[in-house]
Short mmCIF file of C-alpha atoms and ligand atoms in Angstrom, two decimals:
data_model
loop_
_atom_site.label_atom_id
_atom_site.label_comp_id
_atom_site.label_asym_id
_atom_site.label_seq_id
_atom_site.Cartn_x
_atom_site.Cartn_y
_atom_site.Cartn_z
CA MET M 1 62.61 23.91 -4.46
CA ASN M 2 59.98 21.41 -5.41
CA LYS M 3 60.85 18.36 -7.46
CA VAL M 4 58.54 15.74 -8.91
CA VAL M 5 60.24 12.39 -9.38
CA LYS M 6 58.98 9.62 -11.62
CA PHE M 7 60.55 6.17 -11.54
CA GLY M 8 60.25 3.72 -14.43
CA GLY M 9 59.53 0.01 -14.18
CA SER M 10 63.13 -1.19 -14.16
CA SER M 11 63.88 1.23 -11.28
CA LEU M 12 61.17 -0.51 -9.23
CA ALA M 13 61.45 -4.11 -10.36
CA SER M 14 62.80 -5.52 -7.10
CA ALA M 15 63.46 -4.67 -3.45
CA GLU M 16 67.09 -3.86 -4.37
CA GLN M 17 65.89 -1.31 -6.89
CA PHE M 18 63.36 0.11 -4.41
CA LYS M 19 66.20 0.69 -1.96
CA LYS M 20 68.14 2.70 -4.54
CA VAL M 21 65.01 4.71 -5.26
CA GLY M 22 64.34 5.29 -1.56
CA LYS M 23 67.86 6.62 -1.14
CA ILE M 24 67.54 8.93 -4.13
CA ILE M 25 64.30 10.37 -2.74
CA THR M 26 65.46 10.84 0.83
CA ASP M 27 68.85 12.24 -0.24
CA ASP M 28 67.12 15.38 -1.47
CA LYS M 29 64.37 16.85 0.67
CA ASP M 30 63.02 18.78 -2.32
CA ARG M 31 61.73 15.54 -3.84
CA HIS M 32 58.17 15.82 -2.55
CA PHE M 33 56.00 14.01 -5.05
CA VAL M 34 56.77 10.54 -6.36
CA VAL M 35 55.20 8.88 -9.40
CA PRO M 36 55.98 5.15 -9.67
CA SER M 37 55.52 2.78 -12.62
CA ALA M 38 54.62 -0.87 -12.14
CA PRO M 39 57.51 -3.27 -11.50
CA GLY M 40 59.35 -3.90 -14.76
CA LYS M 41 61.82 -6.59 -15.75
CA ARG M 42 64.43 -7.78 -13.24
CA PHE M 43 66.44 -9.47 -15.99
CA SER M 44 66.11 -9.46 -19.76
CA LYS M 45 63.81 -12.51 -20.08
CA ASP M 46 61.62 -11.42 -17.15
CA LYS M 47 58.04 -10.19 -17.53
CA LYS M 48 56.76 -6.72 -16.74
CA VAL M 49 53.94 -6.76 -14.20
CA THR M 50 51.78 -4.70 -16.60
CA ASP M 51 52.07 -7.46 -19.22
CA MET M 52 51.32 -10.09 -16.59
CA LEU M 53 48.17 -8.19 -15.63
CA TYR M 54 46.92 -7.92 -19.21
CA ALA M 55 47.47 -11.66 -19.70
CA CYS M 56 45.89 -12.53 -16.35
CA TYR M 57 42.77 -10.50 -17.09
CA ALA M 58 42.42 -12.00 -20.59
CA ASN M 59 41.64 -15.35 -18.91
CA VAL M 60 38.36 -14.05 -17.50
CA SER M 61 36.67 -14.07 -20.87
CA GLY M 62 39.26 -16.25 -22.64
CA LYS M 63 39.98 -19.93 -22.60
CA GLY M 64 42.05 -19.97 -19.42
CA GLY M 65 39.04 -19.16 -17.26
CA VAL M 66 39.00 -18.28 -13.58
CA GLU M 67 41.37 -21.06 -12.64
CA LYS M 68 44.18 -19.73 -14.85
CA MET M 69 43.35 -16.20 -13.78
CA ASP M 70 43.86 -17.21 -10.14
CA ALA M 71 47.17 -18.86 -10.97
CA ASP M 72 48.38 -15.75 -12.81
CA LEU M 73 47.17 -13.51 -10.02
CA ALA M 74 49.19 -15.57 -7.56
CA ASP M 75 52.33 -15.00 -9.69
CA ILE M 76 51.68 -11.28 -9.72
CA LYS M 77 51.12 -11.23 -5.97
CA ALA M 78 54.42 -13.07 -5.53
CA ARG M 79 56.23 -10.28 -7.41
CA TYR M 80 54.92 -7.72 -4.93
CA GLN M 81 55.46 -9.96 -1.92
CA GLU M 82 59.11 -10.36 -2.91
CA ILE M 83 59.47 -6.57 -2.81
CA ILE M 84 57.60 -6.22 0.49
CA ASP M 85 59.72 -8.95 2.11
CA GLY M 86 62.94 -7.55 0.68
CA LEU M 87 62.14 -4.17 2.21
CA ALA M 88 61.05 -5.80 5.51
CA LEU M 89 57.70 -3.97 5.44
CA LYS M 90 54.75 -5.04 7.55
CA LEU M 91 52.35 -4.30 4.74
CA SER M 92 49.83 -6.92 3.55
CA LEU M 93 48.23 -6.75 0.12
CA ASP M 94 45.75 -9.59 0.84
CA ASP M 95 42.69 -7.35 0.89
CA GLU M 96 43.81 -5.49 -2.21
CA PHE M 97 44.21 -8.76 -4.12
CA LYS M 98 40.80 -9.93 -2.91
CA THR M 99 39.22 -6.77 -4.33
CA ILE M 100 41.18 -7.06 -7.57
CA ARG M 101 40.05 -10.67 -8.00
CA GLU M 102 36.41 -9.72 -7.46
CA ASN M 103 36.67 -6.85 -9.92
CA PHE M 104 38.34 -9.05 -12.52
CA ILE M 105 35.45 -11.51 -12.27
CA LYS M 106 33.01 -8.60 -12.60
CA LYS M 107 34.94 -7.65 -15.77
CA ALA M 108 36.12 -4.26 -14.57
CA GLY M 109 38.04 -3.81 -17.85
CA ARG M 110 41.52 -4.21 -19.33
CA ASP M 111 42.53 -0.73 -18.26
CA TYR M 112 41.50 -1.43 -14.68
CA ALA M 113 43.55 -4.63 -14.78
CA ALA M 114 46.69 -2.95 -16.14
CA SER M 115 46.41 0.00 -13.77
CA ARG M 116 46.74 -2.26 -10.72
CA GLY M 117 50.46 -2.55 -11.49
CA GLU M 118 51.08 1.10 -10.66
CA TYR M 119 48.39 1.21 -7.96
CA LEU M 120 49.94 -1.59 -5.89
CA ASN M 121 53.48 -0.34 -6.43
CA GLY M 122 52.32 3.08 -5.23
CA ILE M 123 50.94 1.57 -2.04
CA ILE M 124 54.24 -0.17 -1.35
CA MET M 125 56.25 2.94 -2.17
CA ALA M 126 54.12 5.15 0.11
CA ASP M 127 54.48 2.65 2.94
CA TYR M 128 58.23 2.37 2.44
CA LEU M 129 58.79 6.13 2.38
CA GLY M 130 56.13 7.06 4.94
CA TYR M 131 54.51 9.32 2.32
CA GLU M 132 50.80 9.86 1.74
CA PHE M 133 49.22 7.66 -0.97
CA ILE M 134 46.97 9.42 -3.49
CA ASP M 135 44.97 7.11 -5.76
CA ALA M 136 45.40 8.48 -9.29
CA ALA M 137 41.73 7.64 -9.99
CA GLU M 138 40.79 10.55 -7.74
CA VAL M 139 43.03 13.15 -9.33
CA ILE M 140 43.74 12.21 -12.95
CA LYS M 141 40.57 12.78 -14.95
CA PHE M 142 39.38 11.69 -18.36
CA THR M 143 36.27 12.87 -20.23
CA ALA M 144 33.36 10.49 -20.90
CA ASN M 145 34.76 9.73 -24.36
CA GLY M 146 38.12 8.78 -22.97
CA ASP M 147 40.23 11.88 -23.68
CA PHE M 148 42.50 13.18 -20.99
CA ASP M 149 40.81 16.14 -19.27
CA SER M 150 43.77 18.38 -18.74
CA GLU M 151 42.05 21.38 -17.14
CA LEU M 152 39.84 19.43 -14.73
CA THR M 153 42.81 17.30 -13.70
CA ASN M 154 44.96 20.33 -13.11
CA LYS M 155 42.29 21.89 -10.91
CA VAL M 156 41.56 18.77 -8.82
CA LEU M 157 45.18 17.68 -8.57
CA SER M 158 46.63 21.05 -7.64
CA GLU M 159 44.01 21.45 -4.90
CA LYS M 160 44.88 18.01 -3.56
CA LEU M 161 48.65 18.53 -3.68
CA LYS M 162 48.35 21.78 -1.73
CA THR M 163 47.11 19.72 1.22
CA CYS M 164 50.13 17.43 1.45
CA VAL M 165 53.85 17.79 1.85
CA ASN M 166 55.02 14.45 0.49
CA ALA M 167 52.95 12.02 -1.53
CA VAL M 168 53.03 9.07 -3.91
CA ILE M 169 50.74 9.22 -6.95
CA PRO M 170 50.80 6.07 -9.11
CA GLY M 171 51.43 6.62 -12.81
CA PHE M 172 49.65 5.45 -15.95
CA TYR M 173 45.96 5.73 -15.02
CA GLY M 174 43.07 7.93 -13.98
CA SER M 175 39.30 7.69 -14.17
CA LEU M 176 36.35 8.55 -16.38
CA PRO M 177 33.52 10.71 -14.93
CA ASP M 178 31.63 7.53 -13.92
CA GLY M 179 34.64 6.27 -11.98
CA THR M 180 35.75 3.63 -14.52
CA ILE M 181 39.52 3.28 -14.62
CA LYS M 182 41.24 4.44 -17.78
CA THR M 183 44.94 4.23 -18.64
CA PHE M 184 47.15 6.28 -20.91
CA SER M 185 48.94 4.41 -23.69
CA ARG M 186 51.89 2.18 -22.79
CA GLY M 187 54.70 3.96 -21.01
CA GLY M 188 52.13 6.47 -19.77
CA SER M 189 53.55 6.93 -16.25
CA ASP M 190 55.82 9.51 -17.88
CA ILE M 191 52.69 11.51 -18.66
CA THR M 192 51.41 11.28 -15.08
CA GLY M 193 54.75 12.59 -13.81
CA SER M 194 54.50 15.55 -16.13
CA ILE M 195 50.89 16.26 -15.10
CA VAL M 196 51.86 16.17 -11.41
CA ALA M 197 54.79 18.52 -12.07
CA ARG M 198 52.47 20.97 -13.80
CA ALA M 199 49.86 20.80 -11.03
CA CYS M 200 52.30 21.57 -8.23
CA LYS M 201 54.30 24.03 -10.34
CA ALA M 202 57.45 22.05 -9.74
CA ASP M 203 60.88 23.51 -10.39
CA VAL M 204 61.93 20.33 -12.15
CA TYR M 205 60.41 17.06 -13.29
CA GLU M 206 62.97 14.31 -12.75
CA ASN M 207 62.34 11.21 -14.80
CA TRP M 208 64.40 8.33 -13.44
CA THR M 209 65.06 5.41 -15.74
CA ASP M 210 67.87 2.97 -16.54
CA VAL M 211 69.95 5.10 -18.89
CA SER M 212 71.93 8.24 -18.10
CA GLY M 213 69.93 10.41 -20.49
CA PHE M 214 69.43 10.70 -24.22
CA LEU M 215 72.30 9.61 -26.37
CA ILE M 216 73.60 11.57 -29.33
CA ALA M 217 73.10 8.50 -31.53
CA ASP M 218 71.61 5.02 -31.33
CA PRO M 219 73.93 2.73 -29.30
CA ARG M 220 73.02 -0.18 -31.57
CA ILE M 221 74.83 1.66 -34.35
CA ILE M 222 77.46 3.69 -32.50
CA GLU M 223 79.52 2.11 -29.75
CA ASN M 224 79.19 4.07 -26.49
CA PRO M 225 77.73 7.27 -27.88
CA GLU M 226 77.95 10.37 -25.70
CA VAL M 227 75.03 11.59 -23.61
CA ILE M 228 73.21 14.79 -24.61
CA GLU M 229 73.53 17.21 -21.71
CA THR M 230 70.85 19.71 -22.72
CA ILE M 231 68.22 19.45 -25.39
CA THR M 232 65.29 21.72 -26.18
CA TYR M 233 61.74 20.42 -26.44
CA ARG M 234 61.74 21.17 -30.15
CA GLU M 235 64.98 19.30 -30.77
CA LEU M 236 63.63 16.35 -28.82
CA ARG M 237 60.47 16.29 -30.90
CA GLU M 238 62.57 16.18 -34.05
CA LEU M 239 64.66 13.34 -32.66
CA SER M 240 62.02 11.32 -30.86
CA TYR M 241 59.64 11.07 -33.76
CA MET M 242 62.50 9.34 -35.56
CA GLY M 243 62.53 6.65 -32.91
CA ALA M 244 64.97 7.76 -30.24
CA GLY M 245 62.34 7.54 -27.50
CA VAL M 246 63.22 7.20 -23.84
CA LEU M 247 60.31 9.38 -22.76
CA HIS M 248 56.64 9.06 -23.77
CA GLU M 249 55.97 11.69 -26.46
CA ASP M 250 52.93 13.09 -24.68
CA ALA M 251 54.90 13.68 -21.48
CA ILE M 252 56.35 16.85 -22.91
CA PHE M 253 53.17 18.89 -23.21
CA PRO M 254 52.00 19.45 -19.59
CA VAL M 255 55.40 20.67 -18.37
CA ARG M 256 56.27 22.52 -21.52
CA ARG M 257 53.40 24.93 -21.12
CA GLU M 258 54.64 25.80 -17.62
CA GLY M 259 58.29 26.06 -18.61
CA ILE M 260 59.28 23.23 -16.24
CA PRO M 261 62.46 21.41 -17.31
CA ILE M 262 62.62 17.62 -17.42
CA ASN M 263 65.77 15.93 -16.16
CA ILE M 264 66.28 12.35 -17.36
CA ARG M 265 68.31 10.46 -14.73
CA ASN M 266 69.65 6.96 -14.15
CA THR M 267 68.55 5.15 -10.97
CA ASN M 268 71.55 2.82 -11.30
CA SER M 269 74.00 5.70 -11.65
CA PRO M 270 72.55 8.66 -9.72
CA GLN M 271 75.83 10.57 -9.80
CA ASP M 272 75.35 11.17 -13.55
CA GLY M 273 73.76 14.50 -14.39
CA GLY M 274 71.61 12.99 -17.14
CA THR M 275 69.89 15.00 -19.84
CA TRP M 276 68.06 18.29 -19.30
CA ILE M 277 65.09 18.93 -21.56
CA VAL M 278 64.33 22.64 -21.60
CA GLU M 279 62.18 25.16 -23.44
CA SER M 280 65.09 27.27 -24.49
CA THR M 281 68.70 27.67 -23.49
CA CYS M 282 71.69 29.85 -24.11
CA GLN M 283 73.89 26.83 -23.45
CA LYS M 284 75.54 25.71 -26.61
CA SER M 285 75.49 21.99 -27.21
CA LYS M 286 78.93 20.50 -26.95
CA TYR M 287 78.98 19.80 -30.66
CA THR M 288 77.34 21.52 -33.61
CA ILE M 289 74.72 18.80 -33.63
CA THR M 290 72.65 17.82 -30.62
CA GLY M 291 71.76 14.40 -31.96
CA VAL M 292 71.28 12.23 -34.98
CA ALA M 293 68.47 9.71 -35.33
CA GLY M 294 66.68 7.95 -38.09
CA ARG M 295 64.37 5.24 -39.18
CA LYS M 296 64.19 2.77 -42.02
CA GLY M 297 61.14 1.70 -43.95
CA PHE M 298 60.01 4.71 -45.92
CA CYS M 299 58.82 4.93 -49.44
CA SER M 300 58.85 7.95 -51.75
CA ILE M 301 56.20 8.87 -54.29
CA ASN M 302 57.68 11.13 -56.89
CA ILE M 303 55.15 13.13 -58.88
CA GLU M 304 56.05 15.09 -62.01
CA LYS M 305 54.04 17.52 -64.03
CA ASP M 306 55.19 20.17 -66.48
CA MET M 307 54.46 23.67 -65.21
CA MET M 308 53.57 22.30 -61.76
CA ASN M 309 54.97 25.41 -60.14
CA SER M 310 52.37 27.65 -61.69
CA GLU M 311 49.36 25.42 -61.10
CA VAL M 312 47.43 26.79 -58.15
CA GLY M 313 46.25 24.06 -55.75
CA PHE M 314 48.39 21.23 -57.18
CA GLY M 315 49.99 20.37 -53.83
CA ARG M 316 46.65 20.35 -52.09
CA LYS M 317 45.20 17.92 -54.63
CA VAL M 318 48.13 15.54 -54.26
CA LEU M 319 47.93 15.61 -50.47
CA GLN M 320 44.18 15.12 -50.68
CA ALA M 321 44.84 11.73 -52.29
CA PHE M 322 46.92 10.69 -49.26
CA GLU M 323 44.42 12.11 -46.81
CA ASP M 324 41.52 10.29 -48.43
CA SER M 325 43.32 6.99 -47.82
CA GLY M 326 44.15 7.94 -44.22
CA ILE M 327 47.90 8.13 -44.83
CA SER M 328 50.06 10.73 -43.13
CA PHE M 329 53.19 11.94 -44.84
CA GLU M 330 56.60 12.49 -43.27
CA HIS M 331 58.28 14.88 -45.67
CA MET M 332 57.54 16.61 -48.90
CA PRO M 333 60.54 18.08 -50.69
CA SER M 334 59.74 19.64 -54.04
CA GLY M 335 61.31 20.99 -57.22
CA ILE M 336 59.92 23.21 -59.95
CA ASP M 337 58.00 20.48 -61.75
CA THR M 338 58.37 17.67 -59.22
CA MET M 339 57.07 16.94 -55.81
CA THR M 340 58.04 13.99 -53.63
CA VAL M 341 56.02 12.66 -50.75
CA PHE M 342 57.65 10.41 -48.15
CA VAL M 343 55.39 7.95 -46.33
CA HIS M 344 55.80 4.95 -44.04
CA GLN M 345 56.10 1.93 -46.28
CA ASP M 346 54.07 -0.41 -44.07
CA GLU M 347 51.16 2.05 -43.93
CA PHE M 348 51.32 2.80 -47.62
CA MET M 349 51.79 -0.65 -49.12
CA ASP M 350 48.20 -1.87 -48.88
CA LYS M 351 46.76 1.35 -50.20
CA GLU M 352 49.38 2.06 -52.84
CA GLN M 353 47.23 1.68 -55.96
CA GLN M 354 44.32 3.47 -54.36
CA VAL M 355 46.55 6.49 -53.67
CA VAL M 356 48.17 6.47 -57.11
CA SER M 357 44.84 6.41 -58.90
CA ALA M 358 43.53 9.16 -56.63
CA ILE M 359 46.55 11.35 -57.48
CA HIS M 360 45.89 10.77 -61.19
CA ARG M 361 42.24 11.59 -60.78
CA LEU M 362 42.69 14.66 -58.58
CA ALA M 363 45.90 16.23 -59.88
CA ASP M 364 46.43 14.79 -63.38
CA PRO M 365 50.25 14.53 -63.22
CA ASP M 366 52.52 13.43 -66.11
CA THR M 367 54.25 10.64 -64.19
CA ILE M 368 54.26 9.01 -60.78
CA GLU M 369 57.19 6.92 -59.61
CA ILE M 370 57.43 4.99 -56.39
CA GLU M 371 60.68 4.06 -54.68
CA ALA M 372 60.74 1.73 -51.67
CA ASP M 373 63.18 0.77 -48.88
CA LEU M 374 64.40 4.20 -47.95
CA ALA M 375 65.63 5.48 -44.62
CA LEU M 376 65.29 8.99 -43.24
CA ILE M 377 67.91 10.50 -40.98
CA ALA M 378 67.38 13.64 -38.93
CA VAL M 379 70.47 15.60 -37.97
CA VAL M 380 69.23 17.91 -35.25
CA GLY M 381 70.88 20.80 -33.47
CA ARG M 382 70.09 24.31 -32.33
CA GLY M 383 73.79 24.99 -32.92
CA MET M 384 73.42 24.54 -36.67
CA LYS M 385 71.74 27.90 -37.03
CA SER M 386 74.82 29.84 -36.11
CA THR M 387 77.41 27.58 -37.69
CA ARG M 388 78.40 27.88 -41.28
CA GLY M 389 79.14 24.82 -43.35
CA THR M 390 77.16 22.25 -41.40
CA ALA M 391 75.38 20.92 -44.47
CA GLY M 392 78.66 20.90 -46.36
CA ARG M 393 80.32 18.80 -43.67
CA ILE M 394 77.43 16.34 -43.56
CA PHE M 395 77.44 15.77 -47.29
CA SER M 396 81.17 15.47 -47.68
CA ALA M 397 81.19 12.94 -44.79
CA LEU M 398 78.47 10.96 -46.53
CA ALA M 399 80.32 11.09 -49.84
CA HIS M 400 83.48 9.78 -48.17
CA ALA M 401 81.46 6.96 -46.65
CA ASP M 402 80.18 6.11 -50.13
CA VAL M 403 76.60 6.90 -49.21
CA ASN M 404 74.34 8.16 -51.95
CA VAL M 405 72.01 10.90 -50.72
CA LYS M 406 68.54 10.58 -52.21
CA MET M 407 66.83 13.50 -50.56
CA ILE M 408 67.71 16.57 -48.52
CA ASP M 409 65.22 18.66 -46.60
CA GLN M 410 66.12 21.56 -44.36
CA GLY M 411 63.38 23.59 -42.75
CA SER M 412 63.95 27.32 -42.46
CA SER M 413 64.19 26.96 -38.69
CA GLU M 414 67.65 25.50 -39.38
CA LEU M 415 67.05 23.17 -36.48
CA ASN M 416 67.36 20.01 -38.49
CA ILE M 417 68.44 18.56 -41.78
CA ILE M 418 66.59 15.50 -43.00
CA ILE M 419 68.45 13.17 -45.30
CA GLY M 420 66.99 10.30 -47.28
CA VAL M 421 69.24 7.32 -48.10
CA ASP M 422 68.75 3.67 -49.07
CA ASN M 423 67.89 1.39 -46.15
CA ALA M 424 71.16 -0.43 -46.83
CA ASP M 425 73.19 2.77 -46.28
CA PHE M 426 71.44 3.74 -43.06
CA GLU M 427 74.03 2.59 -40.51
CA ALA M 428 76.99 3.83 -42.56
CA ALA M 429 75.36 7.24 -42.87
CA ILE M 430 74.70 7.58 -39.12
CA LYS M 431 78.31 6.55 -38.39
CA ALA M 432 79.70 9.06 -40.87
CA ILE M 433 77.66 11.89 -39.36
CA TYR M 434 78.52 10.95 -35.77
CA ASP M 435 82.20 10.72 -36.65
CA ILE M 436 82.42 14.06 -38.36
CA PHE M 437 80.69 16.02 -35.60
CA VAL M 438 81.37 14.14 -32.38
CA VAL M 439 84.52 12.07 -32.88
CA ALA M 440 86.23 14.81 -34.90
CA ARG M 441 84.66 17.41 -32.49
CA LEU M 442 83.45 19.79 -35.13
N1 LIG E 501 53.42 0.17 -16.64
C1 LIG E 501 52.98 0.78 -17.84
C2 LIG E 501 53.64 0.13 -19.04
O1 LIG E 501 54.36 -0.84 -18.90
C3 LIG E 501 53.18 2.26 -17.83
C4 LIG E 501 54.59 2.73 -17.55
O2 LIG E 501 55.44 1.97 -17.11
O3 LIG E 501 54.86 3.90 -17.80
O4 LIG E 501 53.43 0.57 -20.13
#
């Protein structure tokens, strides 16, 4: 067995956390490759080292100047020193900090600055475990225009990993062809973990964080929701785009193409099995639904035109109006002579009149009506396909909860049902759906 393990910032925020991580790794000799994040928050008002690095570097060309940069750098060094001391390591980061300071003054870039969080944590982790340290700049490659170079990375990284038994590869960054450091977007260590898992053809990619997996519903709405045991990549996509993210969206792709499962685990509760994210499974989810998630802040544009159904190209013209203004749409339910387009309100607001006039110009509809402050809820579950009456149960639960349903959209995959309600009904709707499927165990 070969397992790649990635640890998030809160799992590595202090020496205490490092000790838990060390135990997790050494408890299972299959855990060969470790991908650490930068130290995160130790308590809720604490600062993440990545944020400290961005702020520190901003002084170089900002008003703080070198003096403030040095003060900030000292605070960052203290965070690492606290970990080194707490682990009783003999390691010194003096030379590393000297180099970082010089590079900051030479304006090595924001990405370089942020990447030092993972880089230094990787050095400490490798020292603590007695594992080899692999600088991600040597093995994670970007193209000259800044896109991740998946094939080159896979080639270089798999060659490198073949030469070592156990290694630490810091997350979040890599390098451009000229050696300049480049990071992924925030939370990007998840992506590095997935890339490493693909390169060494791991049996599993374990992603260790501070929750015991994905929850069936948002804990801010449902008290103590249950954990999802197994979820498919497709279900996760449906849920995570609605804002249920624990894992960086882009972390799915490298492992998905190799059929490597991701196991989300909790560093503070390693006995929990967590959530398995898999390509496909014959395991039924415990309930008919796998999860329910949603988001407020949508707006619907309802377009009517007599005989719309027989007008070839009408839909394309309408969507052209959105495309021309650079607006993506979320959903597009339609009737015989009506078509509704759901968009993010904050994106749409500024361009509203521009889009409306473009629809008039391009598609010549009879009427256009806009409705704001809507929420979309995705009820997702591979189990819905084989269960009769799911939609019926959802809508009777919503009716009992006095929630007016404004829109229903079910794709033919039967993997999800999207429901549009007023923002004000959002929480009540999620509760009603959770209750009917999970609490009532249907
Ligand atoms: N340290 C980076 C961040 O805070 C990347 C990561 O933790 O995944 O975004």
